[in-house]
Amino acid sequence: MQTIPHRSYALISQEQIALNYRSVRAAVGPGVEVLGVVKADAYGHGALEVARVLVAEGARWLAVSSVEEGVNLRTAGINTRILVMAGFLRYEGPAVAEYGLTPAVHSLEDIAAVDELARQSGKPLAYHLKIDSGMGRLGTRAEAAEILAALDRTRHARFEGLMTHFASAADYTSQQTGEQIARFEAIRRELVSAGLRIPYVHMASTNAVGYGRREAWQNLVRAGHALYGYVSPARGEAPPRILEVRPALTWKAKILAVKDLPEGALVGYGGSFRAPRPMRIAVLGAGYADGVFHRLSNRGKVIAAGKLTSILGTVSMDLTTVDISHTTALGPGNEVTLLGREGEVSLDAQQIAKVAGTISYNILCGISGRVKRVYV
Ligand SMILES: *Cc1c(COP(=O)(O)O)cnc(C)c1O
């Protein structure tokens, strides 16, 4: 392999993202559209590169969080439909219209605002209405009758979708998802029986696909985490997973220095690690500014020379020190794996998250802009 002139870099397999996307499509079947969620720079994988993979796979819908993210995809030449899941603020309206983005709207006032935007811009703006079915975050809590009245007042914007989002889709000890589906369905049924046509109805993201909650699929699912190779671990008695996906990202760091420490030597800020015996250590060219969580100090692992080994002392801004007493094979310029696989040994974002006291999404999104993304 060619040498990559970066101290820390992420190898991203476009093929694996394509395979994961196909796996989601196969799981939901031909009657259900799969929207690819590429917000937050595609969970650290690169929004534009991932969008291109999905477009090549035939994706017709992508989703981002903000108008700015949508504009970035459009100006780079992405022509699919783009759902802006966190809606738009007044000052972002002109960009929504100009770049042909599809906002999710979250209140009856938002419906009036999107209608006014469509009137002013003269563009056939479509939007999706999000229902807060019980998560208590974005989405309207209005009753169906109020929604119908608000829709009745619109003249210009086109109501194209009804959506909601689950708070606990992988938690089978909780009734919350069932209750959210029931609440959403009651509203949907009232809207439909009042004669409303709803082209897209969507509730499910990765976990509701991964554990086969078919009643939540409707005619579109929003998959993010699955595209990057993850389904959250379930709580309680979950049905078997129906999604086969694998991590698409491998994260490496170069060794800057190797040295032998005597028994009793301290390592790093605060001297929080003391060598219990003579040890060989490697100092890595990646730290918390790259996304190695500070919480991994004295707890986390990396893979060095094919073996899981420990992070020693505190993680610094640019440096992390690890134990390589098991090998003499590594020296300056060699690499270790912060996330990924070497032979039989692997370390994924869920394992790292568990030790860091967070979730896999946070680990992936935390890999900073300093870490060069390399596509393979
Ligand atoms: C982020 C997000 C998704 C994707 O969720 P995953 O668990 O990554 O599949 C879907 N819908 C909404 C509203 C989101 O914010």
Tab-separated table of C-alpha atoms in Angstrom, residues 9-326:
chain	number	residue	atom	x	y	z
A	9	TYR	CA	-6.072	8.702	9.167
A	10	ALA	CA	-9.338	6.886	8.625
A	11	LEU	CA	-9.667	4.346	5.845
A	12	ILE	CA	-13.241	4.281	4.645
A	13	SER	CA	-14.477	1.419	2.525
A	14	GLN	CA	-16.891	2.700	-0.072
A	15	GLU	CA	-17.626	-0.888	-0.980
A	16	GLN	CA	-18.649	-1.713	2.588
A	17	ILE	CA	-20.988	1.289	2.692
A	18	ALA	CA	-22.548	0.096	-0.575
A	19	LEU	CA	-22.902	-3.423	0.873
A	20	ASN	CA	-24.496	-2.054	4.032
A	21	TYR	CA	-26.931	0.023	1.987
A	22	ARG	CA	-27.857	-3.050	-0.064
A	23	SER	CA	-28.324	-4.980	3.140
A	24	VAL	CA	-30.831	-2.408	4.417
A	25	ARG	CA	-32.656	-2.487	1.100
A	26	ALA	CA	-32.807	-6.261	1.132
A	27	ALA	CA	-34.107	-6.256	4.711
A	28	VAL	CA	-37.028	-3.926	4.008
A	29	GLY	CA	-37.820	-5.267	0.563
A	30	PRO	CA	-38.791	-3.576	-2.668
A	31	GLY	CA	-41.892	-1.755	-1.429
A	32	VAL	CA	-39.960	0.407	1.022
A	33	GLU	CA	-37.711	3.284	0.005
A	34	VAL	CA	-34.381	3.538	1.866
A	35	LEU	CA	-33.298	7.086	2.628
A	36	GLY	CA	-29.589	7.375	3.430
A	37	VAL	CA	-28.795	9.594	6.396
A	38	VAL	CA	-25.561	11.507	5.776
A	39	LYS	CA	-25.839	14.210	8.442
A	40	ALA	CA	-22.806	15.170	10.522
A	41	ASP	CA	-20.467	14.484	7.605
A	42	ALA	CA	-21.978	11.012	7.288
A	43	TYR	CA	-21.174	10.202	10.924
A	44	GLY	CA	-17.561	11.107	10.237
A	45	HIS	CA	-17.321	9.077	7.002
A	46	GLY	CA	-17.520	12.077	4.645
A	47	ALA	CA	-20.975	13.265	3.517
A	48	LEU	CA	-20.120	13.854	-0.109
A	49	GLU	CA	-18.218	10.612	-0.623
A	50	VAL	CA	-20.944	8.582	1.071
A	51	ALA	CA	-23.645	10.431	-0.869
A	52	ARG	CA	-21.869	9.520	-4.102
A	53	VAL	CA	-21.735	5.853	-3.123
A	54	LEU	CA	-25.448	5.863	-2.307
A	55	VAL	CA	-26.347	7.664	-5.517
A	56	ALA	CA	-24.372	5.070	-7.476
A	57	GLU	CA	-26.397	2.411	-5.641
A	58	GLY	CA	-29.609	4.040	-6.804
A	59	ALA	CA	-30.605	5.997	-3.697
A	60	ARG	CA	-33.273	8.570	-4.443
A	61	TRP	CA	-33.389	10.158	-1.008
A	62	LEU	CA	-30.692	11.414	1.348
A	63	ALA	CA	-31.091	13.227	4.640
A	64	VAL	CA	-29.029	15.788	6.466
A	65	SER	CA	-29.637	17.674	9.658
A	66	SER	CA	-29.227	21.292	8.597
A	67	VAL	CA	-29.803	23.491	5.588
A	68	GLU	CA	-26.074	24.146	5.437
A	69	GLU	CA	-25.354	20.424	5.093
A	70	GLY	CA	-27.931	20.188	2.313
A	71	VAL	CA	-26.459	23.144	0.443
A	72	ASN	CA	-23.005	21.573	0.643
A	73	LEU	CA	-24.257	18.400	-1.038
A	74	ARG	CA	-26.129	20.336	-3.728
A	75	THR	CA	-23.188	22.558	-4.610
A	76	ALA	CA	-21.038	19.428	-4.937
A	77	GLY	CA	-23.469	18.082	-7.506
A	78	ILE	CA	-25.759	15.746	-5.553
A	79	ASN	CA	-29.155	15.814	-7.253
A	80	THR	CA	-31.227	13.368	-5.208
A	81	ARG	CA	-34.032	14.520	-2.963
A	82	ILE	CA	-32.554	15.830	0.293
A	83	LEU	CA	-34.595	15.850	3.482
A	84	VAL	CA	-33.430	18.435	6.024
A	85	MET	CA	-34.412	16.695	9.236
A	86	ALA	CA	-33.893	19.525	11.697
A	87	GLY	CA	-35.972	21.935	9.635
A	88	PHE	CA	-35.118	25.508	8.784
A	89	LEU	CA	-34.942	28.802	10.536
A	90	ARG	CA	-36.387	31.880	8.898
A	91	TYR	CA	-33.045	33.138	7.617
A	92	GLU	CA	-32.343	29.756	5.997
A	93	GLY	CA	-35.588	29.782	3.977
A	94	PRO	CA	-34.144	31.311	0.804
A	95	ALA	CA	-31.439	28.609	0.680
A	96	VAL	CA	-34.055	25.866	1.126
A	97	ALA	CA	-35.890	27.177	-1.918
A	98	GLU	CA	-32.836	27.973	-4.003
A	99	TYR	CA	-31.184	24.583	-3.515
A	100	GLY	CA	-34.344	22.519	-3.760
A	101	LEU	CA	-34.119	21.033	-0.264
A	102	THR	CA	-37.059	19.322	1.409
A	103	PRO	CA	-37.490	20.486	4.997
A	104	ALA	CA	-39.018	18.487	7.782
A	105	VAL	CA	-41.280	20.945	9.589
A	106	HIS	CA	-42.092	20.672	13.239
A	107	SER	CA	-45.045	22.871	14.104
A	108	LEU	CA	-48.205	24.360	12.669
A	109	GLU	CA	-46.382	27.702	12.456
A	110	ASP	CA	-43.675	25.965	10.390
A	111	ILE	CA	-46.357	24.831	7.941
A	112	ALA	CA	-47.408	28.454	7.467
A	113	ALA	CA	-43.741	29.481	7.120
A	114	VAL	CA	-42.985	26.897	4.447
A	115	ASP	CA	-46.142	27.906	2.577
A	116	GLU	CA	-45.069	31.534	2.659
A	117	LEU	CA	-41.592	30.526	1.471
A	118	ALA	CA	-43.108	28.630	-1.457
A	119	ARG	CA	-45.260	31.660	-2.315
A	120	GLN	CA	-42.344	34.089	-2.180
A	121	SER	CA	-39.902	31.903	-4.078
A	122	GLY	CA	-42.398	30.730	-6.661
A	123	LYS	CA	-40.931	27.225	-6.273
A	124	PRO	CA	-42.985	24.041	-5.774
A	125	LEU	CA	-41.628	23.400	-2.301
A	126	ALA	CA	-42.402	20.041	-0.746
A	127	TYR	CA	-42.119	19.383	2.967
A	128	HIS	CA	-42.566	16.572	5.458
A	129	LEU	CA	-44.417	17.114	8.712
A	130	LYS	CA	-42.897	15.572	11.791
A	131	ILE	CA	-45.134	14.379	14.585
A	132	ASP	CA	-43.832	14.276	18.134
A	133	SER	CA	-45.354	10.900	18.918
A	134	GLY	CA	-43.738	10.783	22.336
A	135	MET	CA	-40.033	11.461	22.053
A	136	GLY	CA	-40.473	15.027	23.253
A	137	ARG	CA	-37.945	16.527	20.901
A	138	LEU	CA	-38.726	18.024	17.466
A	139	GLY	CA	-42.204	17.523	15.986
A	140	THR	CA	-45.684	18.867	16.486
A	141	ARG	CA	-47.850	17.671	19.333
A	142	ALA	CA	-50.971	19.075	17.672
A	143	GLU	CA	-54.093	16.914	17.191
A	144	ALA	CA	-55.090	15.683	13.740
A	145	ALA	CA	-57.920	18.218	13.488
A	146	GLU	CA	-55.517	21.096	14.095
A	147	ILE	CA	-53.069	19.697	11.548
A	148	LEU	CA	-55.862	19.383	8.984
A	149	ALA	CA	-56.890	22.987	9.613
A	150	ALA	CA	-53.296	24.175	9.162
A	151	LEU	CA	-52.900	22.166	5.953
A	152	ASP	CA	-56.169	23.604	4.724
A	153	ARG	CA	-54.724	27.084	4.992
A	154	THR	CA	-51.750	26.279	2.732
A	155	ARG	CA	-51.884	27.248	-0.906
A	156	HIS	CA	-48.337	26.918	-2.239
A	157	ALA	CA	-46.162	24.374	-0.452
A	158	ARG	CA	-46.805	20.673	-1.049
A	159	PHE	CA	-47.365	18.335	1.892
A	160	GLU	CA	-45.366	15.253	0.911
A	161	GLY	CA	-44.643	13.241	4.023
A	162	LEU	CA	-45.640	12.428	7.557
A	163	MET	CA	-42.875	11.275	9.866
A	164	THR	CA	-41.906	10.632	13.433
A	165	HIS	CA	-38.804	9.466	15.274
A	166	PHE	CA	-38.415	6.863	18.013
A	167	ALA	CA	-36.714	7.449	21.320
A	168	SER	CA	-36.139	3.810	22.340
A	169	ALA	CA	-36.302	1.613	19.258
A	170	ALA	CA	-33.697	-0.900	20.480
A	171	ASP	CA	-35.098	-1.083	24.006
A	172	TYR	CA	-37.402	-4.064	24.329
A	173	THR	CA	-37.858	-3.507	28.056
A	174	SER	CA	-39.778	-0.310	27.228
A	175	GLN	CA	-43.278	0.191	25.838
A	176	GLN	CA	-42.296	3.548	24.366
A	177	THR	CA	-41.928	2.487	20.727
A	178	GLY	CA	-45.282	0.718	20.664
A	179	GLU	CA	-46.902	3.767	22.201
A	180	GLN	CA	-45.217	6.061	19.681
A	181	ILE	CA	-46.409	3.919	16.782
A	182	ALA	CA	-49.958	3.909	18.152
A	183	ARG	CA	-49.993	7.681	18.614
A	184	PHE	CA	-48.567	8.284	15.136
A	185	GLU	CA	-50.921	5.829	13.480
A	186	ALA	CA	-53.969	7.396	15.133
A	187	ILE	CA	-53.017	10.768	13.661
A	188	ARG	CA	-52.182	9.295	10.276
A	189	ARG	CA	-55.514	7.468	10.101
A	190	GLU	CA	-57.448	10.626	10.921
A	191	LEU	CA	-55.598	12.586	8.256
A	192	VAL	CA	-56.196	9.878	5.665
A	193	SER	CA	-59.850	9.484	6.515
A	194	ALA	CA	-60.247	13.239	6.069
A	195	GLY	CA	-59.115	12.675	2.487
A	196	LEU	CA	-55.465	13.649	2.768
A	197	ARG	CA	-53.039	11.852	0.473
A	198	ILE	CA	-49.638	11.219	2.092
A	199	PRO	CA	-46.978	10.142	-0.419
A	200	TYR	CA	-44.352	9.222	2.194
A	201	VAL	CA	-44.982	7.894	5.676
A	202	HIS	CA	-41.873	7.192	7.745
A	203	MET	CA	-40.881	6.374	11.304
A	204	ALA	CA	-38.005	3.891	11.287
A	205	SER	CA	-34.293	4.528	11.503
A	206	THR	CA	-31.604	1.842	11.867
A	207	ASN	CA	-32.781	0.098	15.019
A	208	ALA	CA	-36.395	-0.279	13.917
A	209	VAL	CA	-35.074	-1.905	10.744
A	210	GLY	CA	-32.387	-3.952	12.481
A	211	TYR	CA	-34.788	-5.674	14.847
A	212	GLY	CA	-37.514	-6.049	12.259
A	213	ARG	CA	-40.236	-3.720	13.564
A	214	ARG	CA	-42.144	-4.045	10.329
A	215	GLU	CA	-45.152	-2.034	11.495
A	216	ALA	CA	-42.843	1.000	11.599
A	217	TRP	CA	-41.494	0.727	8.072
A	218	GLN	CA	-44.458	2.116	6.135
A	219	ASN	CA	-43.055	3.131	2.733
A	220	LEU	CA	-39.727	4.700	3.709
A	221	VAL	CA	-37.032	4.067	6.321
A	222	ARG	CA	-34.253	6.467	7.334
A	223	ALA	CA	-30.992	4.562	7.735
A	224	GLY	CA	-27.856	6.154	9.124
A	225	HIS	CA	-25.924	4.007	11.588
A	226	ALA	CA	-26.574	0.843	9.583
A	227	LEU	CA	-24.859	2.315	6.527
A	228	TYR	CA	-21.739	2.741	8.606
A	229	GLY	CA	-21.949	-0.811	9.888
A	230	TYR	CA	-23.755	-0.630	13.190
A	231	VAL	CA	-27.024	-1.568	14.843
A	232	SER	CA	-27.331	-0.601	18.503
A	233	PRO	CA	-27.274	-3.470	20.982
A	234	ALA	CA	-30.795	-4.277	22.136
A	235	ARG	CA	-32.087	-4.198	25.671
A	236	GLY	CA	-34.490	-6.860	26.875
A	237	GLU	CA	-35.952	-9.623	24.759
A	238	ALA	CA	-35.393	-8.384	21.248
A	239	PRO	CA	-36.290	-10.373	18.162
A	240	PRO	CA	-33.282	-11.592	16.196
A	241	ARG	CA	-31.432	-9.014	14.139
A	242	ILE	CA	-32.301	-9.101	10.477
A	243	LEU	CA	-29.549	-6.772	9.266
A	244	GLU	CA	-26.053	-7.910	8.350
A	245	VAL	CA	-23.823	-4.853	8.297
A	246	ARG	CA	-20.142	-4.285	9.028
A	247	PRO	CA	-18.103	-1.254	10.020
A	248	ALA	CA	-16.840	0.691	7.026
A	249	LEU	CA	-14.238	2.769	8.835
A	250	THR	CA	-10.778	1.816	10.104
A	251	TRP	CA	-8.832	4.378	12.117
A	252	LYS	CA	-5.036	4.273	12.330
A	253	ALA	CA	-2.356	6.287	14.073
A	254	LYS	CA	1.388	6.339	13.551
A	255	ILE	CA	3.861	5.613	16.266
A	256	LEU	CA	6.075	8.640	16.923
A	257	ALA	CA	8.402	7.081	19.458
A	258	VAL	CA	9.055	3.788	21.217
A	259	LYS	CA	10.935	3.428	24.453
A	260	ASP	CA	11.558	1.216	27.415
A	261	LEU	CA	10.483	2.399	30.834
A	262	PRO	CA	11.842	1.073	34.121
A	263	GLU	CA	9.538	-0.275	36.788
A	264	GLY	CA	7.953	2.627	38.685
A	265	ALA	CA	8.106	5.169	35.849
A	266	LEU	CA	5.148	7.537	35.510
A	267	VAL	CA	3.361	8.097	32.209
A	268	GLY	CA	1.619	11.252	31.000
A	269	TYR	CA	-0.097	14.264	32.577
A	270	GLY	CA	-0.824	13.877	36.236
A	271	GLY	CA	1.361	10.788	36.486
A	272	SER	CA	-1.800	8.703	36.587
A	273	PHE	CA	-0.046	5.549	35.373
A	274	ARG	CA	2.955	3.989	37.078
A	275	ALA	CA	4.704	1.109	35.334
A	276	PRO	CA	4.290	-1.950	37.561
A	277	ARG	CA	7.245	-3.607	35.832
A	278	PRO	CA	9.691	-2.677	33.061
A	279	MET	CA	7.562	-1.841	29.993
A	280	ARG	CA	7.947	-0.885	26.380
A	281	ILE	CA	5.665	1.975	25.371
A	282	ALA	CA	4.721	3.600	22.097
A	283	VAL	CA	3.705	7.220	21.800
A	284	LEU	CA	1.009	7.616	19.124
A	285	GLY	CA	0.425	10.671	16.957
A	286	ALA	CA	-3.249	11.041	17.868
A	287	GLY	CA	-4.972	12.407	20.940
A	288	TYR	CA	-8.249	13.906	22.036
A	289	ALA	CA	-7.997	16.614	19.375
A	290	ASP	CA	-8.252	13.773	16.871
A	291	GLY	CA	-11.164	12.153	18.680
A	292	VAL	CA	-9.456	9.735	21.050
A	293	PHE	CA	-11.763	10.281	24.013
A	294	HIS	CA	-10.066	11.610	27.129
A	295	ARG	CA	-12.264	9.183	29.041
A	296	LEU	CA	-10.195	6.363	27.517
A	297	SER	CA	-7.234	7.421	29.703
A	298	ASN	CA	-5.947	4.317	31.547
A	299	ARG	CA	-8.962	2.354	30.228
A	300	GLY	CA	-9.049	2.195	26.457
A	301	LYS	CA	-7.415	-0.264	24.092
A	302	VAL	CA	-5.794	-0.111	20.681
A	303	ILE	CA	-4.538	-2.904	18.432
A	304	ALA	CA	-0.751	-2.991	18.139
A	305	ALA	CA	1.055	-5.717	16.172
A	306	GLY	CA	-2.146	-7.738	16.025
A	307	LYS	CA	-2.885	-7.668	19.753
A	308	LEU	CA	-5.244	-5.627	21.895
A	309	THR	CA	-3.205	-3.513	24.255
A	310	SER	CA	-3.833	-0.789	26.816
A	311	ILE	CA	-3.778	2.971	26.707
A	312	LEU	CA	-1.426	4.089	29.485
A	313	GLY	CA	-1.935	7.316	31.415
A	314	THR	CA	-4.017	10.229	30.250
A	315	VAL	CA	-4.842	10.817	26.613
A	316	SER	CA	-3.215	14.124	25.604
A	317	MET	CA	-4.371	16.574	22.958
A	318	ASP	CA	-2.090	15.230	20.238
A	319	LEU	CA	-0.552	12.121	21.777
A	320	THR	CA	-1.627	8.840	23.326
A	321	THR	CA	0.702	6.398	25.017
A	322	VAL	CA	0.132	2.647	24.757
A	323	ASP	CA	1.735	-0.514	26.074
A	324	ILE	CA	3.703	-2.467	23.466
A	325	SER	CA	5.629	-4.693	25.863
A	326	HIS	CA	4.371	-7.679	23.858
